């Protein structure tokens, strides 16, 4: 099974740029074309939040148009820039999404790996949180199939990244999440967005990671007093390959921009 993880699209309406700088629309179009041309093609695409820049209905309508050419099943998860109701309204609440409630979280079954989408959003806040009800929901889902290989997706990473401006808007409740995840070796990966960088760490008995953005990247600056900045490093996404025989997930970072090659190796 191949899972493409795209993240932090920050889609805006035509004529507006994210942060006044980033024209995300052509970058998303390029990413969709890139995904469609993959061979073998991924089984699913998971978008881990910050789908739009302001969470406005008009932006979600643009997002739907941009993603419509995608020839791969798509599953959406909100980030701190998103709002649930406009998302539901623009996409006519896809069948896989739950009825409108406080949280947009769900499970995707029917593949060799279970996909659990966990909502970490706090309305109006940049940082995320897992309250007891969300943690209880996760534990219930894991108990349904406690030995099935599982991939847990969320927007806010549950680990410290040492990028101070991002860690200060991290995930409250991450210790409680770690306690749950550590009880289930079936959780093969915990994958987040939010950081606009590719980061990996050992966490709660598994591997936790963040995906790069399809648009702009957060500057890697670990100075404690550094202001938050972004850079136009190459847009990218991640491909997660489930190896059934090894019972492992192998991940690749894939860049969507234009660059020379490929060339054959020769003397």
PDB file of C-alpha atoms in Angstrom:
ATOM      1  CA  UNK A   1       0.000   0.000   0.000  1.00  0.00           C
ATOM      2  CA  UNK A   2       1.214   3.505  -0.867  1.00  0.00           C
ATOM      3  CA  UNK A   3      -0.052   6.531   1.041  1.00  0.00           C
ATOM      4  CA  UNK A   4       0.684  10.040  -0.208  1.00  0.00           C
ATOM      5  CA  UNK A   5       0.637  12.639   2.555  1.00  0.00           C
ATOM      6  CA  UNK A   6       0.168  16.223   1.451  1.00  0.00           C
ATOM      7  CA  UNK A   7       0.008  19.006   3.988  1.00  0.00           C
ATOM      8  CA  UNK A   8      -0.344  22.721   4.633  1.00  0.00           C
ATOM      9  CA  UNK A   9      -1.776  23.830   1.300  1.00  0.00           C
ATOM     10  CA  UNK A  10      -2.882  27.303   2.538  1.00  0.00           C
ATOM     11  CA  UNK A  11      -5.192  27.773  -0.424  1.00  0.00           C
ATOM     12  CA  UNK A  12      -6.441  31.324  -0.976  1.00  0.00           C
ATOM     13  CA  UNK A  13      -8.834  32.919  -3.449  1.00  0.00           C
ATOM     14  CA  UNK A  14      -7.607  34.106  -6.823  1.00  0.00           C
ATOM     15  CA  UNK A  15      -5.734  37.405  -6.482  1.00  0.00           C
ATOM     16  CA  UNK A  16      -4.715  36.870  -2.850  1.00  0.00           C
ATOM     17  CA  UNK A  17      -1.383  35.427  -1.702  1.00  0.00           C
ATOM     18  CA  UNK A  18      -0.706  33.608   1.568  1.00  0.00           C
ATOM     19  CA  UNK A  19       1.078  36.065   3.856  1.00  0.00           C
ATOM     20  CA  UNK A  20       1.072  38.446   0.897  1.00  0.00           C
ATOM     21  CA  UNK A  21       3.896  36.414  -0.700  1.00  0.00           C
ATOM     22  CA  UNK A  22       2.945  32.851  -1.609  1.00  0.00           C
ATOM     23  CA  UNK A  23       0.751  32.159  -4.635  1.00  0.00           C
ATOM     24  CA  UNK A  24      -0.335  28.697  -3.555  1.00  0.00           C
ATOM     25  CA  UNK A  25      -2.781  27.968  -6.400  1.00  0.00           C
ATOM     26  CA  UNK A  26      -0.292  27.013  -9.160  1.00  0.00           C
ATOM     27  CA  UNK A  27       1.777  25.072  -6.627  1.00  0.00           C
ATOM     28  CA  UNK A  28      -1.224  22.918  -5.697  1.00  0.00           C
ATOM     29  CA  UNK A  29      -2.018  22.385  -9.379  1.00  0.00           C
ATOM     30  CA  UNK A  30       1.540  21.234  -9.946  1.00  0.00           C
ATOM     31  CA  UNK A  31       1.372  18.851  -6.978  1.00  0.00           C
ATOM     32  CA  UNK A  32      -1.887  17.270  -8.188  1.00  0.00           C
ATOM     33  CA  UNK A  33      -0.399  16.713 -11.635  1.00  0.00           C
ATOM     34  CA  UNK A  34       2.722  15.227 -10.035  1.00  0.00           C
ATOM     35  CA  UNK A  35       0.675  12.802  -7.938  1.00  0.00           C
ATOM     36  CA  UNK A  36      -1.402  11.699 -10.914  1.00  0.00           C
ATOM     37  CA  UNK A  37       1.738  10.882 -12.883  1.00  0.00           C
ATOM     38  CA  UNK A  38       3.282   8.625 -10.233  1.00  0.00           C
ATOM     39  CA  UNK A  39       3.834   5.025 -11.273  1.00  0.00           C
ATOM     40  CA  UNK A  40       2.823   3.112  -9.268  1.00  0.00           C
ATOM     41  CA  UNK A  41       0.104   5.511  -8.251  1.00  0.00           C
ATOM     42  CA  UNK A  42      -0.652   5.875  -4.511  1.00  0.00           C
ATOM     43  CA  UNK A  43      -3.672   4.058  -3.120  1.00  0.00           C
ATOM     44  CA  UNK A  44      -4.789   7.106  -1.150  1.00  0.00           C
ATOM     45  CA  UNK A  45      -3.891  10.745  -0.538  1.00  0.00           C
ATOM     46  CA  UNK A  46      -4.199  12.130   2.984  1.00  0.00           C
ATOM     47  CA  UNK A  47      -4.139  15.904   3.478  1.00  0.00           C
ATOM     48  CA  UNK A  48      -3.054  16.723   7.045  1.00  0.00           C
ATOM     49  CA  UNK A  49      -4.488  20.152   7.584  1.00  0.00           C
ATOM     50  CA  UNK A  50      -4.175  23.855   6.888  1.00  0.00           C
ATOM     51  CA  UNK A  51      -6.059  23.172   3.700  1.00  0.00           C
ATOM     52  CA  UNK A  52      -6.888  26.865   3.319  1.00  0.00           C
ATOM     53  CA  UNK A  53      -5.300  30.032   4.615  1.00  0.00           C
ATOM     54  CA  UNK A  54      -8.270  31.714   6.326  1.00  0.00           C
ATOM     55  CA  UNK A  55     -10.845  28.924   6.580  1.00  0.00           C
ATOM     56  CA  UNK A  56     -13.306  30.810   4.373  1.00  0.00           C
ATOM     57  CA  UNK A  57     -15.961  29.175   2.206  1.00  0.00           C
ATOM     58  CA  UNK A  58     -14.622  30.830  -0.948  1.00  0.00           C
ATOM     59  CA  UNK A  59     -11.185  29.327  -0.261  1.00  0.00           C
ATOM     60  CA  UNK A  60     -12.617  25.837   0.211  1.00  0.00           C
ATOM     61  CA  UNK A  61     -14.419  26.160  -3.117  1.00  0.00           C
ATOM     62  CA  UNK A  62     -11.078  26.961  -4.763  1.00  0.00           C
ATOM     63  CA  UNK A  63      -9.533  24.013  -2.900  1.00  0.00           C
ATOM     64  CA  UNK A  64     -12.200  21.665  -4.217  1.00  0.00           C
ATOM     65  CA  UNK A  65     -11.567  22.840  -7.782  1.00  0.00           C
ATOM     66  CA  UNK A  66      -7.816  22.378  -7.373  1.00  0.00           C
ATOM     67  CA  UNK A  67      -8.169  18.851  -5.994  1.00  0.00           C
ATOM     68  CA  UNK A  68     -10.914  17.729  -8.396  1.00  0.00           C
ATOM     69  CA  UNK A  69      -8.440  16.451 -11.053  1.00  0.00           C
ATOM     70  CA  UNK A  70      -6.820  14.127  -8.511  1.00  0.00           C
ATOM     71  CA  UNK A  71      -7.267  10.516  -9.669  1.00  0.00           C
ATOM     72  CA  UNK A  72      -6.617   9.005  -6.232  1.00  0.00           C
ATOM     73  CA  UNK A  73      -9.010   8.661  -3.269  1.00  0.00           C
ATOM     74  CA  UNK A  74      -8.585  11.697  -1.013  1.00  0.00           C
ATOM     75  CA  UNK A  75      -9.083  12.065   2.744  1.00  0.00           C
ATOM     76  CA  UNK A  76      -9.051  15.491   4.408  1.00  0.00           C
ATOM     77  CA  UNK A  77      -8.044  16.451   7.934  1.00  0.00           C
ATOM     78  CA  UNK A  78      -8.302  19.996   9.350  1.00  0.00           C
ATOM     79  CA  UNK A  79      -5.504  22.183  10.668  1.00  0.00           C
ATOM     80  CA  UNK A  80      -5.479  25.326  12.759  1.00  0.00           C
ATOM     81  CA  UNK A  81      -6.136  27.493   9.671  1.00  0.00           C
ATOM     82  CA  UNK A  82      -9.290  25.513   8.857  1.00  0.00           C
ATOM     83  CA  UNK A  83     -12.925  25.714   9.894  1.00  0.00           C
ATOM     84  CA  UNK A  84     -15.203  22.713   9.832  1.00  0.00           C
ATOM     85  CA  UNK A  85     -18.493  24.116   8.565  1.00  0.00           C
ATOM     86  CA  UNK A  86     -17.140  25.920   5.482  1.00  0.00           C
ATOM     87  CA  UNK A  87     -15.152  22.774   4.670  1.00  0.00           C
ATOM     88  CA  UNK A  88     -18.303  20.656   4.893  1.00  0.00           C
ATOM     89  CA  UNK A  89     -20.300  23.167   2.864  1.00  0.00           C
ATOM     90  CA  UNK A  90     -17.775  23.387   0.024  1.00  0.00           C
ATOM     91  CA  UNK A  91     -17.215  19.632  -0.256  1.00  0.00           C
ATOM     92  CA  UNK A  92     -20.860  18.625   0.374  1.00  0.00           C
ATOM     93  CA  UNK A  93     -19.627  16.657   3.394  1.00  0.00           C
ATOM     94  CA  UNK A  94     -17.933  13.629   1.783  1.00  0.00           C
ATOM     95  CA  UNK A  95     -19.236  10.214   2.793  1.00  0.00           C
ATOM     96  CA  UNK A  96     -16.129   9.379   4.812  1.00  0.00           C
ATOM     97  CA  UNK A  97     -16.541  12.427   7.079  1.00  0.00           C
ATOM     98  CA  UNK A  98     -18.650  12.180  10.243  1.00  0.00           C
ATOM     99  CA  UNK A  99     -21.750  14.272  10.822  1.00  0.00           C
ATOM    100  CA  UNK A 100     -20.908  17.836  11.816  1.00  0.00           C
ATOM    101  CA  UNK A 101     -19.809  17.748  15.452  1.00  0.00           C
ATOM    102  CA  UNK A 102     -17.177  19.410  17.562  1.00  0.00           C
ATOM    103  CA  UNK A 103     -14.449  17.318  15.933  1.00  0.00           C
ATOM    104  CA  UNK A 104     -13.654  16.181  12.397  1.00  0.00           C
ATOM    105  CA  UNK A 105     -12.095  12.790  13.012  1.00  0.00           C
ATOM    106  CA  UNK A 106     -12.752   9.377  11.525  1.00  0.00           C
ATOM    107  CA  UNK A 107     -11.305   5.997  10.549  1.00  0.00           C
ATOM    108  CA  UNK A 108     -10.683   4.647   7.055  1.00  0.00           C
ATOM    109  CA  UNK A 109     -10.831   0.855   6.822  1.00  0.00           C
ATOM    110  CA  UNK A 110     -10.651  -1.464   3.834  1.00  0.00           C
ATOM    111  CA  UNK A 111      -6.930  -1.097   3.122  1.00  0.00           C
ATOM    112  CA  UNK A 112      -3.962  -3.167   4.332  1.00  0.00           C
ATOM    113  CA  UNK A 113      -3.329  -0.384   6.878  1.00  0.00           C
ATOM    114  CA  UNK A 114      -6.034   1.300   8.958  1.00  0.00           C
ATOM    115  CA  UNK A 115      -5.994   5.089   8.684  1.00  0.00           C
ATOM    116  CA  UNK A 116      -7.073   7.023  11.780  1.00  0.00           C
ATOM    117  CA  UNK A 117      -7.627  10.766  11.380  1.00  0.00           C
ATOM    118  CA  UNK A 118      -7.425  12.570  14.715  1.00  0.00           C
ATOM    119  CA  UNK A 119      -8.612  16.170  15.037  1.00  0.00           C
ATOM    120  CA  UNK A 120      -6.258  18.369  17.115  1.00  0.00           C
ATOM    121  CA  UNK A 121      -7.780  21.747  16.216  1.00  0.00           C
ATOM    122  CA  UNK A 122      -8.856  24.328  18.785  1.00  0.00           C
ATOM    123  CA  UNK A 123     -11.108  26.916  17.153  1.00  0.00           C
ATOM    124  CA  UNK A 124      -9.382  30.285  16.915  1.00  0.00           C
ATOM    125  CA  UNK A 125      -6.042  28.986  18.234  1.00  0.00           C
ATOM    126  CA  UNK A 126      -2.787  28.245  16.411  1.00  0.00           C
ATOM    127  CA  UNK A 127      -1.809  25.516  18.857  1.00  0.00           C
ATOM    128  CA  UNK A 128      -3.571  22.176  19.077  1.00  0.00           C
ATOM    129  CA  UNK A 129      -5.104  20.186  21.913  1.00  0.00           C
ATOM    130  CA  UNK A 130      -6.306  16.684  22.667  1.00  0.00           C
ATOM    131  CA  UNK A 131      -8.939  16.764  25.373  1.00  0.00           C
ATOM    132  CA  UNK A 132     -10.213  13.661  27.126  1.00  0.00           C
ATOM    133  CA  UNK A 133     -13.084  13.065  24.716  1.00  0.00           C
ATOM    134  CA  UNK A 134     -10.751  12.988  21.728  1.00  0.00           C
ATOM    135  CA  UNK A 135      -8.306  10.728  23.531  1.00  0.00           C
ATOM    136  CA  UNK A 136     -11.145   8.414  24.540  1.00  0.00           C
ATOM    137  CA  UNK A 137     -12.346   8.294  20.933  1.00  0.00           C
ATOM    138  CA  UNK A 138      -8.868   7.327  19.746  1.00  0.00           C
ATOM    139  CA  UNK A 139      -8.568   4.552  22.320  1.00  0.00           C
ATOM    140  CA  UNK A 140     -11.978   3.218  21.274  1.00  0.00           C
ATOM    141  CA  UNK A 141     -10.900   3.099  17.633  1.00  0.00           C
ATOM    142  CA  UNK A 142      -7.649   1.327  18.465  1.00  0.00           C
ATOM    143  CA  UNK A 143      -9.531  -1.225  20.564  1.00  0.00           C
ATOM    144  CA  UNK A 144     -11.777  -2.109  17.632  1.00  0.00           C
ATOM    145  CA  UNK A 145      -8.798  -3.690  15.843  1.00  0.00           C
ATOM    146  CA  UNK A 146      -5.925  -3.689  18.332  1.00  0.00           C
ATOM    147  CA  UNK A 147      -3.535  -5.765  16.223  1.00  0.00           C
ATOM    148  CA  UNK A 148      -4.290  -4.289  12.790  1.00  0.00           C
ATOM    149  CA  UNK A 149      -1.460  -2.205  11.290  1.00  0.00           C
ATOM    150  CA  UNK A 150      -2.472   1.386  11.876  1.00  0.00           C
ATOM    151  CA  UNK A 151      -1.371   4.799  10.609  1.00  0.00           C
ATOM    152  CA  UNK A 152      -2.373   7.730  12.834  1.00  0.00           C
ATOM    153  CA  UNK A 153      -2.682  11.135  11.151  1.00  0.00           C
ATOM    154  CA  UNK A 154      -3.099  14.483  12.904  1.00  0.00           C
ATOM    155  CA  UNK A 155      -2.193  18.097  12.178  1.00  0.00           C
ATOM    156  CA  UNK A 156      -0.151  19.172  15.201  1.00  0.00           C
ATOM    157  CA  UNK A 157       2.911  16.990  15.884  1.00  0.00           C
ATOM    158  CA  UNK A 158       2.999  15.445  19.368  1.00  0.00           C
ATOM    159  CA  UNK A 159       6.741  15.969  19.833  1.00  0.00           C
ATOM    160  CA  UNK A 160       9.123  18.858  20.370  1.00  0.00           C
ATOM    161  CA  UNK A 161      10.877  19.958  17.174  1.00  0.00           C
ATOM    162  CA  UNK A 162      13.308  22.509  18.662  1.00  0.00           C
ATOM    163  CA  UNK A 163      11.970  25.213  16.359  1.00  0.00           C
ATOM    164  CA  UNK A 164      10.813  27.525  19.172  1.00  0.00           C
ATOM    165  CA  UNK A 165       8.276  29.549  17.200  1.00  0.00           C
ATOM    166  CA  UNK A 166       6.489  26.334  16.206  1.00  0.00           C
ATOM    167  CA  UNK A 167       6.871  24.456  19.489  1.00  0.00           C
ATOM    168  CA  UNK A 168       5.046  27.280  21.269  1.00  0.00           C
ATOM    169  CA  UNK A 169       1.995  26.461  19.126  1.00  0.00           C
ATOM    170  CA  UNK A 170       2.380  22.705  19.489  1.00  0.00           C
ATOM    171  CA  UNK A 171       0.043  20.052  20.868  1.00  0.00           C
ATOM    172  CA  UNK A 172      -1.377  20.093  24.382  1.00  0.00           C
ATOM    173  CA  UNK A 173      -2.227  16.578  25.534  1.00  0.00           C
ATOM    174  CA  UNK A 174       0.724  14.980  23.753  1.00  0.00           C
ATOM    175  CA  UNK A 175       1.828  13.111  26.901  1.00  0.00           C
ATOM    176  CA  UNK A 176      -1.598  11.532  27.251  1.00  0.00           C
ATOM    177  CA  UNK A 177      -1.527  10.650  23.560  1.00  0.00           C
ATOM    178  CA  UNK A 178       1.891   9.010  23.992  1.00  0.00           C
ATOM    179  CA  UNK A 179       0.538   6.910  26.848  1.00  0.00           C
ATOM    180  CA  UNK A 180      -2.219   5.555  24.607  1.00  0.00           C
ATOM    181  CA  UNK A 181      -0.080   4.988  21.516  1.00  0.00           C
ATOM    182  CA  UNK A 182       2.619   3.208  23.500  1.00  0.00           C
ATOM    183  CA  UNK A 183       0.059   0.537  24.436  1.00  0.00           C
ATOM    184  CA  UNK A 184      -0.553  -0.375  20.775  1.00  0.00           C
ATOM    185  CA  UNK A 185       2.447  -1.680  18.794  1.00  0.00           C
ATOM    186  CA  UNK A 186       0.030  -1.825  15.880  1.00  0.00           C
ATOM    187  CA  UNK A 187       0.474   1.947  15.445  1.00  0.00           C
ATOM    188  CA  UNK A 188       3.254   1.885  12.867  1.00  0.00           C
ATOM    189  CA  UNK A 189       3.491   5.639  12.314  1.00  0.00           C
ATOM    190  CA  UNK A 190       2.146   8.915  13.687  1.00  0.00           C
ATOM    191  CA  UNK A 191       2.233  11.544  10.937  1.00  0.00           C
ATOM    192  CA  UNK A 192       1.517  15.249  11.285  1.00  0.00           C
ATOM    193  CA  UNK A 193       1.687  18.478   9.308  1.00  0.00           C
ATOM    194  CA  UNK A 194       1.889  22.014  10.768  1.00  0.00           C
ATOM    195  CA  UNK A 195       5.696  22.256  10.712  1.00  0.00           C
ATOM    196  CA  UNK A 196       6.150  22.730   6.960  1.00  0.00           C
ATOM    197  CA  UNK A 197       9.260  20.560   7.241  1.00  0.00           C
ATOM    198  CA  UNK A 198      10.163  16.873   7.055  1.00  0.00           C
ATOM    199  CA  UNK A 199      11.040  15.795  10.610  1.00  0.00           C
ATOM    200  CA  UNK A 200      11.295  12.320  12.183  1.00  0.00           C
ATOM    201  CA  UNK A 201      11.755  11.109  15.746  1.00  0.00           C
ATOM    202  CA  UNK A 202      11.266   8.021  17.894  1.00  0.00           C
ATOM    203  CA  UNK A 203       8.161   8.599  19.959  1.00  0.00           C
ATOM    204  CA  UNK A 204       5.885   6.468  22.168  1.00  0.00           C
ATOM    205  CA  UNK A 205       7.301   3.206  20.855  1.00  0.00           C
ATOM    206  CA  UNK A 206       6.846   4.119  17.199  1.00  0.00           C
ATOM    207  CA  UNK A 207       8.042   6.704  14.669  1.00  0.00           C
ATOM    208  CA  UNK A 208       6.463  10.165  14.547  1.00  0.00           C
ATOM    209  CA  UNK A 209       6.970  12.511  11.634  1.00  0.00           C
ATOM    210  CA  UNK A 210       5.922  15.777  10.049  1.00  0.00           C
ATOM    211  CA  UNK A 211       5.448  16.445   6.354  1.00  0.00           C
ATOM    212  CA  UNK A 212       6.795  19.318   4.290  1.00  0.00           C
ATOM    213  CA  UNK A 213       4.339  21.769   2.773  1.00  0.00           C
ATOM    214  CA  UNK A 214       3.107  21.804  -0.800  1.00  0.00           C
ATOM    215  CA  UNK A 215       3.774  25.545  -0.797  1.00  0.00           C
ATOM    216  CA  UNK A 216       6.222  27.284   1.581  1.00  0.00           C
ATOM    217  CA  UNK A 217       8.457  25.845   4.319  1.00  0.00           C
ATOM    218  CA  UNK A 218       9.129  27.015   7.881  1.00  0.00           C
ATOM    219  CA  UNK A 219      12.660  28.307   8.293  1.00  0.00           C
ATOM    220  CA  UNK A 220      14.867  25.911  10.242  1.00  0.00           C
ATOM    221  CA  UNK A 221      16.017  28.277  13.002  1.00  0.00           C
ATOM    222  CA  UNK A 222      16.523  26.762  16.456  1.00  0.00           C
ATOM    223  CA  UNK A 223      17.677  29.934  18.232  1.00  0.00           C
ATOM    224  CA  UNK A 224      15.430  30.510  21.270  1.00  0.00           C
ATOM    225  CA  UNK A 225      14.782  34.141  20.349  1.00  0.00           C
ATOM    226  CA  UNK A 226      14.374  33.648  16.605  1.00  0.00           C
ATOM    227  CA  UNK A 227      11.245  35.185  15.044  1.00  0.00           C
ATOM    228  CA  UNK A 228       8.968  32.942  13.009  1.00  0.00           C
ATOM    229  CA  UNK A 229       9.858  33.029   9.316  1.00  0.00           C
ATOM    230  CA  UNK A 230       9.172  30.976   6.200  1.00  0.00           C
ATOM    231  CA  UNK A 231      11.263  30.271   3.114  1.00  0.00           C
ATOM    232  CA  UNK A 232      10.517  29.214  -0.441  1.00  0.00           C
ATOM    233  CA  UNK A 233      12.360  25.925  -0.220  1.00  0.00           C
ATOM    234  CA  UNK A 234      11.065  23.358  -2.743  1.00  0.00           C
ATOM    235  CA  UNK A 235       7.454  22.259  -2.253  1.00  0.00           C
ATOM    236  CA  UNK A 236       7.158  18.595  -1.361  1.00  0.00           C
ATOM    237  CA  UNK A 237       5.003  15.788  -0.001  1.00  0.00           C
ATOM    238  CA  UNK A 238       5.653  12.368   1.482  1.00  0.00           C
ATOM    239  CA  UNK A 239       5.076   8.873   0.161  1.00  0.00           C
ATOM    240  CA  UNK A 240       4.603   6.229   2.852  1.00  0.00           C
ATOM    241  CA  UNK A 241       5.013   2.650   1.611  1.00  0.00           C
ATOM    242  CA  UNK A 242       3.600  -0.200   3.664  1.00  0.00           C
ATOM    243  CA  UNK A 243       5.786  -3.310   3.376  1.00  0.00           C
ATOM    244  CA  UNK A 244       3.439  -6.174   4.214  1.00  0.00           C
ATOM    245  CA  UNK A 245       6.203  -8.748   4.580  1.00  0.00           C
ATOM    246  CA  UNK A 246       8.383  -6.637   6.875  1.00  0.00           C
ATOM    247  CA  UNK A 247       5.394  -5.029   8.608  1.00  0.00           C
ATOM    248  CA  UNK A 248       7.112  -1.657   8.238  1.00  0.00           C
ATOM    249  CA  UNK A 249       6.431   1.753   6.752  1.00  0.00           C
ATOM    250  CA  UNK A 250       9.146   3.258   4.542  1.00  0.00           C
ATOM    251  CA  UNK A 251       8.804   6.963   3.759  1.00  0.00           C
ATOM    252  CA  UNK A 252      10.141   9.132   0.953  1.00  0.00           C
ATOM    253  CA  UNK A 253      10.080  12.922   0.588  1.00  0.00           C
ATOM    254  CA  UNK A 254       9.048  13.836  -2.957  1.00  0.00           C
ATOM    255  CA  UNK A 255       9.637  17.278  -4.501  1.00  0.00           C
ATOM    256  CA  UNK A 256       7.070  18.664  -6.933  1.00  0.00           C
ATOM    257  CA  UNK A 257       9.060  21.476  -8.549  1.00  0.00           C
ATOM    258  CA  UNK A 258      10.736  21.545 -11.951  1.00  0.00           C
ATOM    259  CA  UNK A 259      14.337  20.385 -11.999  1.00  0.00           C
ATOM    260  CA  UNK A 260      16.688  18.726 -14.528  1.00  0.00           C
ATOM    261  CA  UNK A 261      16.679  14.966 -15.079  1.00  0.00           C
ATOM    262  CA  UNK A 262      16.237  12.127 -14.640  1.00  0.00           C
ATOM    263  CA  UNK A 263      19.489  10.981 -16.211  1.00  0.00           C
ATOM    264  CA  UNK A 264      20.858   7.482 -16.603  1.00  0.00           C
ATOM    265  CA  UNK A 265      23.961   6.697 -14.563  1.00  0.00           C
ATOM    266  CA  UNK A 266      26.914   6.218 -16.917  1.00  0.00           C
ATOM    267  CA  UNK A 267      30.697   6.244 -16.862  1.00  0.00           C
TER     268      UNK A 267
END
